[in-house]
Each structure stands twice: as structure tokens, then as C-alpha cells.
């Protein structure tokens, strides 16, 4: 009987396609440490993010593919995830240990941008990723309240700010530093930009898979500074179904487009209300606002979050719903959105990797 070879195994495995990246798992380098001895097959499947929506599907497809290879007696697979770098680090010595930076933006205040940023950070962290949260909403930093850490003792080590630790997240907020009620209003453009740069660059974020930056609403200095100071993976836009919110969201989208900053996609908050009596979804503010934006501006629609008193109480009492009620439908909606966001980051990372490879092989012009 012919012995099965590594080539045959790889050929079969390359029929498994990552549904997000639309590439086969072998050419994406997801098969690691492959050993094949006398029909005993062993390898590690390294997924692109622990929060990938298709992790189970890919694992299943791999098992099916292996079962179709003749001559495999035993099969052993370890499944891990290594988040891909979604930002070009070669031009960026600052923050080189942060693989992805996601700016969370909105057209106007009160749409739940901070709530989404925080619960997104917690969800990604719960999936096993290393996550930081920078509250850059300088005029109304709400993350300390939402995490129940009003006053953090910020420490400096080697001239670097040490982030606070909360529920597995590394957190820095303008709210930790100042009596913002009295001070924030007097800050102007250059000072604000300077503070943001310091929070980004002079903080010891250490190794992070995702740094979530909660931006102030609108298109002011902070989003501009973030977009122009360091390479970021992209911007997540939070909106609500109401026309007004959607229209201002479009302005923010326009600004990031002009700056050539990738848009990860749009999440709609307060989309619907689940009736406690009949369990039905009621689209109290109208249906499909964010979906329309996503279609019109060709950016991914990444999820809808219900209007829910548990979400509000969680934010207002410093006990986010992802921690207090992780099995609730609201928490599930955050999880679904976070998976889609992580998947989009992997897609942007794969695109970046391709662009960098194309640049590397480009022939140097001869004179
Ligand atoms: P923004 O950052 O856009 O200003 P916040 O995240 O601070 O908005 O949210 C504004 C208010 O709305 C907060 O009181 C928050 O608890 C509440 N909120 C946010 N999202 C929801 C939701 N899905 N359901 C109920 N209340 C929400």
C-alpha cells in the first residue's frame, strides 16, 4: 500500500477556504508544525483571530478534509489563534507591539459609541485576545464610569504611563487625569492632539491584539489626530436608526474616506426593542438605517444592538452587560458584532500583507 505523503495532505487541506479571507488555509499559513509519521498526522491550525465567526466551521471543514485522505490512521489537531497585524508596522516604530488599532467613531453624541466600544473590547478579550481600551472622548470620557473605575492611580515607569487594568482590559482614559467637568471645555486643538498622541505613544500598552480607541463624536481634532499620527487598522462607525444620526454618521464616513483611512464597517445601536411579553423585535426607530448607509457607502454592515435597559444600567452602574449577563440576547448581539469586526480586521490585515508582499517583489527600475 502506498504511504500517504505530506504533499497529499497539504493538497487536500488547501481545499479548505477561510470564508472571510476567501483564501485557502494552506496558502494563508494557517497550518503549522505539521508532522506525518506512518499515517499518524498532527498539526496546529492557527486561525487569524480567536473571535473569528467561522472558527468552528473552518475546524469542521479541516476535519472533513482530513477524513477524506486515504491512509491516515490517527489525526491530532491543536487549534489556536494568532491575530494578524492589521496596521503597517514597518513605518511605525511607536506602538509596534499593537497589532490592530480600531477607532470607534460616531457622527453625534449619545448614540452609544462608548457603550459599543467598551462591550466590543470586553467581548474580544473574552474570546482570548489581548485588548486595550483608550478613552479619547476628551470632552466626555465615560469609560471610567462604565467600568466603575472613576479614579485610577496612574503610574509611570521609565517615562511610560502604565494603563489601568480592568476585567482583562488595559485602560487609559482622559477621565483618570482631570476634573474634566471643569477643564475639558478649555482645551483647544493642538493641546488635545498632544494629549492623544501621548496617550497613544507614551503608554506602555505592551503586546495587544486590539487597541480600541473611543473617539469623541463628530469630525474634530481627535479623530483627525488619530488618523494622521499613526497607522491604524480602521474606523468602526456607530450609529442609531434615526435619520438624524445616520445623516451625521455619513459626514464622519466622508471625512475618513477623504483621509484614506479604512472603514471597518458600521454597527447600528438601539436598533430594536425586544418585547418582554411577546419576545418579538420591534424596530421602534425605524428599520435598516445603518444597512442603507453600508450599501450606499460600500462599507460592511457589522451588526445591530438592541435597545435594552440592561445595557443602559450596565453602562451607568459600572457593570457592563458583557460581564454581568453574558448569556443575554444583548450580550449575544455584541458578540456577533465583535466577531464580524474581528473578521473585517483579518480581511484588512490580509490585504495589507498582500500589498506589502507585492511591494517587496516589485522589480527595481533599471536605468
Ligand atoms: P456616546 O458614547 O455615543 O455618547 P454612550 O455610550 O455614552 O453614547 O451612551 C449614551 C447613553 O445611552 C448611556 O446612558 C448608555 O447607557 C445608553 N445606551 C447606549 N446603548 C444603549 C442600548 N443599546 N440600550 C439602552 N441604552 C443604551
Coordinates of C-alpha atoms and ligand atoms in Angstrom, one line a residue:
X1 CA 0.0 0.0 0.0
X2 CA 1.3 3.5 -0.9
X3 CA 2.1 5.6 2.1
X4 CA 0.3 8.9 2.3
X5 CA 2.7 11.9 1.9
X6 CA 2.8 15.5 3.2
X7 CA 2.1 16.8 -0.3
X8 CA -1.2 14.9 -0.5
X9 CA -2.2 16.2 3.0
X10 CA -1.4 19.8 2.0
X11 CA -3.2 19.4 -1.3
X12 CA -6.4 18.2 0.5
X13 CA -6.1 20.9 3.2
X14 CA -5.8 23.6 0.6
X15 CA -9.4 22.8 -0.5
X16 CA -10.5 24.4 2.8
X17 CA -11.3 28.1 2.3
X18 CA -11.4 30.7 5.0
X19 CA -14.9 32.2 4.4
X20 CA -13.8 35.7 5.4
X21 CA -10.4 35.9 3.6
X22 CA -11.7 33.8 0.6
X23 CA -8.3 32.1 0.6
X24 CA -7.3 28.6 1.3
X25 CA -5.9 27.9 4.7
X26 CA -2.6 26.4 3.5
X27 CA -1.6 29.5 1.4
X28 CA -2.6 31.7 4.3
X29 CA -0.1 29.9 6.5
X30 CA -2.7 28.6 9.0
X31 CA -1.2 25.1 9.1
X32 CA 1.7 24.9 11.4
X33 CA 4.0 22.2 12.9
X34 CA 2.7 19.5 10.6
X35 CA 4.1 16.0 11.4
X36 CA 3.2 12.9 9.4
X37 CA 4.7 9.6 10.5
X38 CA 3.5 6.3 9.2
X39 CA -0.1 7.6 8.7
X40 CA -0.2 9.5 12.0
X41 CA -1.0 13.1 11.2
X42 CA -0.6 16.0 13.6
X43 CA -0.7 19.8 13.1
X44 CA -1.7 23.1 14.5
X45 CA -4.5 25.1 12.9
X46 CA -3.7 28.7 13.5
X47 CA -6.7 30.9 13.0
X48 CA -6.5 34.6 12.3
X49 CA -8.4 35.8 15.4
X50 CA -9.9 34.0 18.4
X51 CA -13.1 35.9 17.6
X52 CA -13.5 34.7 14.0
X53 CA -17.1 34.0 13.3
X54 CA -16.2 30.9 11.2
X55 CA -13.7 29.2 13.6
X56 CA -16.0 26.2 14.2
X57 CA -16.8 26.0 10.5
X58 CA -13.2 26.0 9.5
X59 CA -12.2 23.4 12.1
X60 CA -15.1 21.2 10.9
X61 CA -14.0 21.6 7.2
X62 CA -10.4 20.7 8.2
X63 CA -11.6 17.5 10.0
X64 CA -13.8 16.6 6.9
X65 CA -10.9 17.1 4.5
X66 CA -8.5 15.0 6.6
X67 CA -11.1 12.2 6.9
X68 CA -11.1 12.0 3.1
X69 CA -7.3 11.4 2.8
X70 CA -6.6 7.7 2.3
X71 CA -4.1 6.2 4.7
X72 CA -4.4 8.5 7.7
X73 CA -4.6 6.3 10.8
X74 CA -4.6 8.9 13.6
X75 CA -5.2 12.6 13.5
X76 CA -4.4 15.1 16.1
X77 CA -5.1 18.8 15.7
X78 CA -4.4 21.8 18.0
X79 CA -6.5 24.9 17.3
X80 CA -5.0 28.2 18.2
X81 CA -5.4 31.8 17.0
X82 CA -2.8 34.4 16.3
X83 CA -4.3 37.8 15.4
X84 CA -2.9 39.2 12.2
X85 CA -1.2 42.6 12.1
X86 CA -3.8 45.0 10.6
X87 CA -1.5 48.0 10.5
X88 CA 1.8 48.6 8.8
X89 CA 4.4 48.4 11.5
X90 CA 7.5 48.9 9.4
X91 CA 6.9 52.6 9.2
X92 CA 5.8 52.8 12.7
X93 CA 8.2 52.3 15.5
X94 CA 5.7 53.6 18.0
X95 CA 3.2 51.2 19.2
X96 CA 4.9 48.3 17.3
X97 CA 3.5 45.9 19.9
X98 CA -0.1 46.7 19.0
X99 CA -1.3 44.6 16.1
X100 CA -4.6 46.4 15.4
X101 CA -5.9 49.8 16.3
X102 CA -9.7 50.3 15.9
X103 CA -11.1 53.8 16.2
X104 CA -14.7 53.9 17.2
X105 CA -16.5 57.0 15.8
X106 CA -19.9 58.4 15.5
X107 CA -21.5 61.4 13.8
X108 CA -23.1 62.7 17.0
X109 CA -23.1 62.1 20.7
X110 CA -25.4 59.8 22.6
X111 CA -25.7 57.1 20.0
X112 CA -23.9 54.6 22.3
X113 CA -20.4 54.8 20.9
X114 CA -18.7 54.3 24.2
X115 CA -21.1 51.5 25.2
X116 CA -20.3 49.7 22.0
X117 CA -16.5 50.4 22.3
X118 CA -16.4 49.0 25.8
X119 CA -18.6 45.9 25.2
X120 CA -16.7 45.3 22.0
X121 CA -13.4 45.4 23.9
X122 CA -14.7 43.1 26.6
X123 CA -16.1 40.6 24.0
X124 CA -12.8 40.4 22.2
X125 CA -11.0 40.0 25.5
X126 CA -13.4 37.2 26.5
X127 CA -12.6 35.4 23.2
X128 CA -9.0 35.2 24.3
X129 CA -7.5 38.3 22.6
X130 CA -5.3 40.8 24.3
X131 CA -7.2 44.1 24.3
X132 CA -6.6 47.7 25.3
X133 CA -9.2 50.5 25.5
X134 CA -8.2 54.1 25.1
X135 CA -11.0 56.5 26.0
X136 CA -10.1 59.5 23.8
X137 CA -13.5 61.1 24.2
X138 CA -11.8 64.1 25.8
X139 CA -15.0 66.2 26.3
X140 CA -17.0 63.4 27.9
X141 CA -14.9 60.5 29.0
X142 CA -17.4 57.9 30.1
X143 CA -15.4 54.7 30.2
X144 CA -14.3 55.1 33.8
X145 CA -17.9 55.3 34.9
X146 CA -18.9 52.4 32.7
X147 CA -16.1 50.3 34.2
X148 CA -16.7 51.5 37.7
X149 CA -13.1 52.9 38.0
X150 CA -13.6 56.6 38.5
X151 CA -10.2 57.4 39.9
X152 CA -7.3 55.2 38.8
X153 CA -3.9 55.6 40.2
X154 CA -1.9 56.2 37.1
X155 CA 1.7 55.2 37.4
X156 CA 4.7 56.0 35.3
X157 CA 7.5 53.5 34.7
X158 CA 10.5 54.5 32.5
X159 CA 8.6 57.6 31.5
X160 CA 5.8 55.5 30.2
X161 CA 2.3 55.6 31.5
X162 CA 1.1 52.3 32.9
X163 CA -2.5 51.6 31.9
X164 CA -5.1 50.6 34.5
X165 CA -6.2 47.0 34.4
X166 CA -9.9 46.2 34.5
X167 CA -11.6 42.9 33.7
X168 CA -8.7 41.8 31.5
X169 CA -8.5 45.1 29.6
X170 CA -5.7 47.7 29.7
X171 CA -7.4 51.0 30.1
X172 CA -6.4 54.6 29.8
X173 CA -8.9 57.5 29.9
X174 CA -8.6 61.2 30.0
X175 CA -11.1 61.0 32.8
X176 CA -8.4 59.4 35.1
X177 CA -6.4 62.6 34.9
X178 CA -8.5 65.6 35.2
X179 CA -11.6 67.1 36.7
X180 CA -12.9 67.1 33.2
X181 CA -16.2 68.8 34.0
X182 CA -14.2 72.0 34.7
X183 CA -11.3 71.6 32.4
X184 CA -12.2 69.8 29.2
X185 CA -14.0 72.7 27.6
X186 CA -11.0 75.0 27.7
X187 CA -8.7 72.6 25.8
X188 CA -8.1 73.5 22.2
X189 CA -7.0 71.7 19.1
X190 CA -3.2 71.5 19.4
X191 CA -3.3 70.6 23.2
X192 CA -5.9 68.0 22.6
X193 CA -3.9 66.5 19.8
X194 CA -0.8 66.4 22.0
X195 CA -2.7 64.7 24.8
X196 CA -4.0 62.0 22.4
X197 CA -0.5 61.4 21.0
X198 CA 0.9 61.0 24.5
X199 CA -1.9 58.5 25.4
X200 CA -1.1 56.5 22.3
X201 CA 2.6 56.6 22.1
X202 CA 3.8 57.2 25.7
X203 CA 1.7 54.5 27.3
X204 CA 3.1 51.1 28.0
X205 CA 0.4 49.2 26.2
X206 CA 2.7 46.1 25.8
X207 CA 1.5 43.3 23.5
X208 CA -2.0 43.9 22.3
X209 CA -4.1 42.2 19.6
X210 CA -6.6 45.1 19.5
X211 CA -6.4 48.6 20.9
X212 CA -9.9 50.1 20.8
X213 CA -10.0 53.9 20.7
X214 CA -13.2 55.5 21.8
X215 CA -13.2 58.8 19.8
X216 CA -15.3 61.9 20.6
X217 CA -18.3 62.2 18.3
X218 CA -18.0 64.1 15.1
X219 CA -15.2 65.1 12.9
X220 CA -13.0 67.2 15.2
X221 CA -9.3 67.3 16.1
X222 CA -9.1 63.9 17.9
X223 CA -10.3 61.7 15.0
X224 CA -8.1 63.7 12.7
X225 CA -5.1 63.3 15.0
X226 CA -5.7 59.5 15.4
X227 CA -6.0 59.1 11.7
X228 CA -2.8 61.1 11.0
X229 CA -0.5 60.2 13.8
X230 CA 0.0 56.5 13.4
X231 CA -1.2 53.8 11.0
X232 CA -4.5 52.3 12.3
X233 CA -6.4 49.3 11.1
X234 CA -9.5 51.3 10.5
X235 CA -12.6 53.1 11.9
X236 CA -15.8 51.5 13.2
X237 CA -18.8 53.8 12.9
X238 CA -21.6 53.5 15.4
X239 CA -25.0 54.9 14.5
X240 CA -28.6 54.6 15.5
X241 CA -31.5 54.0 13.2
X242 CA -32.8 57.5 13.3
X243 CA -32.3 59.5 10.1
X244 CA -30.6 62.3 12.0
X245 CA -27.9 60.1 13.4
X246 CA -27.5 58.4 10.1
X247 CA -27.0 61.7 8.3
X248 CA -24.3 62.8 10.6
X249 CA -22.7 59.4 10.5
X250 CA -22.3 59.9 6.8
X251 CA -20.3 63.1 7.4
X252 CA -17.9 61.2 9.6
X253 CA -17.6 58.5 6.9
X254 CA -16.9 61.1 4.3
X255 CA -14.0 62.5 6.4
X256 CA -12.3 59.2 7.0
X257 CA -12.7 58.4 3.3
X258 CA -11.0 61.7 2.4
X259 CA -8.2 60.8 4.7
X260 CA -7.8 57.4 3.1
X261 CA -8.5 55.6 6.5
X262 CA -10.1 52.2 6.0
X263 CA -13.6 51.9 7.3
X264 CA -14.0 48.6 9.1
X265 CA -17.8 49.0 9.0
X266 CA -20.9 50.2 10.7
X267 CA -22.7 48.9 13.8
X268 CA -26.2 50.1 14.5
X269 CA -27.0 50.6 18.2
X270 CA -30.5 50.8 19.7
X271 CA -31.8 49.1 16.6
X272 CA -34.8 47.3 18.1
X273 CA -36.6 46.6 21.3
X274 CA -37.4 43.0 22.3
X275 CA -40.8 43.0 23.8
X276 CA -40.6 41.2 27.2
X277 CA -44.2 39.8 26.7
X278 CA -44.2 38.6 23.1
X279 CA -40.4 38.3 22.6
X280 CA -40.7 40.0 19.2
X281 CA -38.3 42.5 17.9
X282 CA -39.8 46.0 17.5
X283 CA -38.0 48.4 15.3
X284 CA -39.1 51.5 17.3
X285 CA -36.9 54.0 15.5
X286 CA -37.4 52.5 12.0
X287 CA -35.6 49.7 10.3
X288 CA -32.5 49.5 8.2
X289 CA -30.8 52.9 8.6
X290 CA -27.3 51.6 9.0
X291 CA -27.8 48.9 6.4
X292 CA -28.7 51.7 3.9
X293 CA -25.5 53.6 4.9
X294 CA -23.4 50.5 4.4
X295 CA -24.9 49.8 1.0
X296 CA -24.6 53.4 -0.2
X297 CA -21.0 53.9 1.0
X298 CA -19.9 50.3 0.3
X299 CA -18.8 49.6 3.9
X300 CA -19.6 46.4 5.8
X301 CA -22.7 46.2 8.0
X302 CA -21.4 44.5 11.1
X303 CA -24.4 44.1 13.4
X304 CA -27.3 45.6 15.3
X305 CA -27.5 46.0 19.1
X306 CA -30.9 46.1 20.8
X307 CA -32.3 49.0 22.9
X308 CA -32.2 47.3 26.3
X309 CA -32.4 48.6 29.8
X310 CA -29.8 46.1 30.9
X311 CA -27.3 47.7 28.5
X312 CA -28.0 51.1 29.9
X313 CA -27.9 50.0 33.6
X314 CA -24.7 48.2 32.9
X315 CA -23.1 51.3 31.5
X316 CA -24.4 53.6 34.1
X317 CA -23.6 51.4 37.1
X318 CA -20.1 50.4 36.0
X319 CA -21.1 46.8 35.3
X320 CA -21.2 46.2 31.6
X321 CA -23.6 43.7 30.3
X322 CA -20.9 41.5 28.8
X323 CA -19.7 40.9 32.4
X324 CA -23.0 40.7 34.3
X325 CA -25.2 38.9 31.8
X326 CA -23.0 37.4 29.1
X327 CA -25.7 34.9 28.0
X328 CA -28.4 37.5 27.4
X329 CA -29.6 38.3 23.9
X330 CA -28.0 41.8 24.2
X331 CA -24.6 40.3 25.0
X332 CA -25.0 37.9 22.2
X333 CA -25.6 40.8 19.8
X334 CA -22.3 42.4 21.0
X335 CA -20.6 39.1 20.5
X336 CA -21.9 38.7 17.0
X337 CA -20.8 42.3 16.0
X338 CA -17.4 41.8 17.6
X339 CA -16.8 38.6 15.6
X340 CA -17.7 40.5 12.4
X341 CA -15.4 43.3 13.4
X342 CA -12.5 40.9 14.2
X343 CA -13.2 39.2 10.8
X344 CA -13.0 42.5 9.0
X345 CA -9.7 43.3 10.7
X346 CA -8.3 40.0 9.5
X347 CA -9.5 40.9 6.0
X348 CA -7.8 44.3 6.2
X349 CA -4.7 42.6 7.6
X350 CA -4.6 40.1 4.7
X351 CA -5.0 42.9 2.2
X352 CA -2.1 44.8 3.9
X353 CA 0.1 41.7 3.9
X354 CA -0.6 41.2 0.1
X355 CA 0.2 44.9 -0.6
X356 CA 3.5 44.6 1.3
X357 CA 4.4 41.4 -0.4
X358 CA 3.6 43.0 -3.8
X359 CA 5.8 45.9 -2.9
X360 CA 8.6 43.6 -1.8
X361 CA 8.8 41.7 -5.1
X362 CA 8.3 44.8 -7.3
X363 CA 11.4 44.9 -9.6
X364 CA 13.6 47.9 -9.0
X365 CA 13.7 50.1 -12.2
X366 CA 16.9 49.7 -14.2
X367 CA 18.4 52.9 -15.6
Ligands
LIG1 P1 -22.0 58.1 23.2 O1 -20.6 57.5 23.5 O2 -22.3 57.9 21.8 O3 -22.1 59.5 23.6 P2 -22.9 56.3 25.3 O4 -22.3 55.0 25.1 O5 -22.4 57.2 26.4 O6 -23.1 57.2 24.0 O7 -24.5 56.1 25.6 C1 -25.4 57.1 25.9 C2 -26.5 56.6 26.8 O8 -27.3 55.6 26.1 C3 -25.9 55.9 28.1 O9 -26.7 56.2 29.1 C4 -26.0 54.5 27.7 O10 -26.1 53.7 28.9 C5 -27.2 54.4 26.9 N1 -27.2 53.3 25.9 C6 -26.3 53.1 25.0 N2 -26.6 52.0 24.2 C7 -27.8 51.5 24.7 C8 -28.6 50.4 24.3 N3 -28.3 49.6 23.3 N4 -29.8 50.3 25.0 C9 -30.1 51.1 26.1 N5 -29.3 52.1 26.4 C10 -28.2 52.4 25.7

